[in-house]
Amino acid sequence: MILEIVQYGHPVLRERCKPVGVVDDSLRQLVGDMLETMNDANGVGLAAPQVGVALRLAVVDVSHDPECISFLKVGGQDAPLASIMPLVFINPELEFVGPKERDTEGCLSIRDLRADVSRPSVIKARLPQLDGTVLEIETDGLLARAIQHETDHLNGVLYIDRVSPAAKISLRRQLRRLAAEQ
Ligand code: NI
């Protein structure tokens, strides 16, 4: 089922989400719906608060572009990107490794806006899975960026909070309009 994506100005986007405890059928259903919703919206990631659920859960899929990373290690071993796509994770723990890199981001909860965001270029991530296993990965490129962007959502942080002060000024009017539409 395609879910409604909540938009900028909605308070759930500013919540610090609760850890996922028990993984039950309703959570698995939610994950299936989030994947469907992300695909329908042509997004590369979606976090639970974006569909109104304040839980530490997100989905990412960057498989449309196998060249969007320069490496991926799963459990310390080189692995193909497709082997972990689509990526579903709960209660993520991130470690930032590489120097910061600037690239353009958008968000399904902030319609029609894009801006440059500087983020660490390489991450190590501990990503608990629905089946109780833990996926340990190291990667860069769009995958590292998307995991950071979605993990930010779980802490009530949006990419617009991370743009340069100058870019923030030019975004301010558009953001005010979006918030007023809510
Ligand atoms: Ni987003």
Coordinates of C-alpha atoms and ligand atoms in Angstrom, one line a residue:
M1 CA 0.0 0.0 0.0
I2 CA 1.3 3.4 -0.9
L3 CA 1.4 5.6 2.2
E4 CA 1.1 9.4 2.4
I5 CA 4.5 11.1 2.8
V6 CA 4.2 13.8 5.5
Q7 CA 5.5 17.2 4.4
Y8 CA 7.8 19.8 5.9
G9 CA 6.1 21.6 8.8
H10 CA 4.6 18.4 10.3
P11 CA 5.9 17.9 13.8
V12 CA 6.6 14.2 13.4
L13 CA 9.6 15.2 11.2
R14 CA 11.2 16.9 14.2
E15 CA 10.8 14.0 16.7
R16 CA 13.6 12.0 18.0
C17 CA 12.2 8.6 17.1
K18 CA 12.0 5.6 19.4
P19 CA 14.1 2.5 18.9
V20 CA 12.3 -0.4 17.3
G21 CA 11.7 -3.2 19.9
V22 CA 9.7 -6.2 18.7
V23 CA 9.6 -6.9 15.0
D24 CA 6.1 -8.2 14.4
D25 CA 3.8 -8.6 11.4
S26 CA 2.6 -5.0 11.6
L27 CA 6.1 -3.7 11.4
R28 CA 6.9 -6.0 8.5
Q29 CA 3.8 -4.7 6.8
L30 CA 5.0 -1.1 7.4
V31 CA 8.4 -1.9 5.9
G32 CA 6.7 -3.4 2.8
D33 CA 4.5 -0.3 2.5
M34 CA 7.5 2.0 2.9
L35 CA 9.4 0.3 0.1
E36 CA 6.4 0.6 -2.2
T37 CA 6.0 4.2 -1.2
M38 CA 9.7 5.0 -1.8
N39 CA 9.6 3.3 -5.3
D40 CA 6.4 5.1 -6.2
A41 CA 7.9 8.4 -5.4
N42 CA 11.2 7.6 -7.2
G43 CA 13.1 8.2 -3.9
V44 CA 16.4 6.7 -2.9
G45 CA 15.4 6.6 0.8
L46 CA 12.5 6.9 3.2
A47 CA 12.4 7.0 7.0
A48 CA 9.5 5.9 9.1
P49 CA 8.8 9.5 10.5
Q50 CA 8.1 10.5 6.8
V51 CA 5.1 8.2 6.9
G52 CA 4.1 9.5 10.3
V53 CA 5.7 6.7 12.4
A54 CA 8.2 7.9 15.0
L55 CA 10.3 4.7 15.0
R56 CA 14.0 4.2 14.2
L57 CA 13.4 2.5 10.9
A58 CA 14.4 3.4 7.3
V59 CA 14.7 2.0 3.8
V60 CA 17.2 2.9 1.1
D61 CA 17.6 1.8 -2.5
V62 CA 20.3 3.2 -4.7
S63 CA 20.4 0.2 -7.0
H64 CA 19.4 2.4 -10.0
D65 CA 23.0 3.5 -10.2
P66 CA 25.7 0.8 -9.6
E67 CA 28.4 3.5 -10.1
C68 CA 27.1 5.6 -7.2
I69 CA 29.6 4.1 -4.8
S70 CA 33.3 3.3 -5.3
F71 CA 33.3 0.5 -2.8
L72 CA 31.1 -1.6 -0.4
K73 CA 32.3 -3.9 2.3
V74 CA 29.8 -6.1 4.1
G75 CA 31.2 -7.7 7.3
G76 CA 34.7 -6.6 6.1
Q77 CA 34.4 -8.3 2.7
D78 CA 34.0 -6.6 -0.7
A79 CA 30.4 -7.1 -1.8
P80 CA 28.2 -6.0 -4.8
L81 CA 25.8 -3.2 -4.2
A82 CA 22.9 -5.3 -5.4
S83 CA 23.5 -7.8 -2.6
I84 CA 22.1 -5.4 0.0
M85 CA 19.4 -3.6 -2.0
P86 CA 16.8 -2.6 -1.1
L87 CA 18.3 -1.9 2.3
V88 CA 16.0 -2.0 5.3
F89 CA 17.4 -1.1 8.8
I90 CA 16.4 -0.4 12.3
N91 CA 18.2 1.3 15.2
P92 CA 21.3 2.3 13.0
E93 CA 24.7 3.2 14.5
L94 CA 27.0 5.2 12.3
E95 CA 30.7 6.0 12.4
F96 CA 32.0 8.7 10.1
V97 CA 35.3 8.0 8.5
G98 CA 36.1 10.0 5.3
P99 CA 36.6 13.8 4.8
K100 CA 33.5 15.8 4.1
E101 CA 32.2 16.0 0.6
R102 CA 29.5 18.3 -0.8
D103 CA 26.6 17.1 -3.0
T104 CA 23.1 18.0 -3.8
E105 CA 20.3 16.5 -1.7
G106 CA 16.5 16.6 -1.8
C107 CA 13.9 15.0 0.4
L108 CA 10.5 13.5 -0.3
S109 CA 9.2 15.5 2.7
I110 CA 10.4 18.8 1.3
R111 CA 8.8 19.1 -2.2
D112 CA 10.7 20.7 -5.0
L113 CA 13.7 21.9 -3.1
R114 CA 17.3 20.8 -3.5
A115 CA 20.5 22.1 -1.9
D116 CA 24.1 21.2 -1.4
V117 CA 25.0 19.4 1.8
S118 CA 28.4 18.7 3.1
R119 CA 28.7 15.3 4.8
P120 CA 31.5 12.7 5.7
S121 CA 32.2 10.8 2.5
V122 CA 32.8 7.4 4.0
I123 CA 30.8 5.7 6.8
K124 CA 30.9 2.5 8.8
A125 CA 27.4 1.5 9.7
R126 CA 25.9 -1.1 12.0
L127 CA 22.5 -1.7 10.7
P128 CA 20.3 -4.2 12.6
Q129 CA 18.0 -6.2 10.3
L130 CA 14.4 -7.2 10.8
D131 CA 15.5 -10.9 11.3
G132 CA 17.7 -10.1 14.2
T133 CA 21.0 -10.2 12.3
V134 CA 23.2 -7.1 12.1
L135 CA 24.5 -5.9 8.8
E136 CA 27.9 -4.2 9.2
I137 CA 28.9 -2.2 6.2
E138 CA 31.5 0.3 5.1
T139 CA 30.8 2.4 2.0
D140 CA 30.9 5.9 0.3
G141 CA 29.1 7.8 -2.4
L142 CA 25.4 8.1 -2.6
L143 CA 24.8 5.1 -0.3
A144 CA 26.8 6.7 2.5
R145 CA 25.0 9.9 1.9
A146 CA 21.5 8.3 1.8
I147 CA 22.1 6.3 5.1
Q148 CA 23.2 9.5 6.8
H149 CA 20.2 11.5 5.4
E150 CA 17.8 8.8 6.6
T151 CA 19.5 8.4 10.0
D152 CA 19.2 12.2 10.5
H153 CA 15.4 11.8 10.0
L154 CA 15.3 9.4 12.9
N155 CA 16.8 12.2 15.1
G156 CA 14.4 14.8 13.8
V157 CA 17.1 16.4 11.6
L158 CA 16.5 17.5 8.0
Y159 CA 19.1 18.1 5.3
I160 CA 18.1 21.8 5.3
D161 CA 19.5 22.0 8.8
R162 CA 22.9 21.1 7.4
V163 CA 23.2 23.5 4.4
S164 CA 25.6 26.5 4.5
P165 CA 24.3 29.7 6.2
A166 CA 24.2 31.5 2.8
A167 CA 22.1 28.7 1.2
K168 CA 19.8 28.7 4.2
I169 CA 18.9 32.3 3.6
S170 CA 17.9 31.6 0.1
L171 CA 15.8 28.6 1.2
R172 CA 14.1 30.4 4.0
R173 CA 11.2 31.9 2.0
Q174 CA 10.4 28.7 0.2
L175 CA 10.5 26.8 3.5
R176 CA 8.1 29.3 5.1
R177 CA 5.7 28.8 2.2
L178 CA 5.9 25.0 2.5
A179 CA 5.3 25.2 6.2
A180 CA 2.3 27.4 5.7
E181 CA 0.7 24.9 3.3
Q182 CA 0.8 22.2 6.0
Ligands
NI1 NI 14.5 13.0 3.5

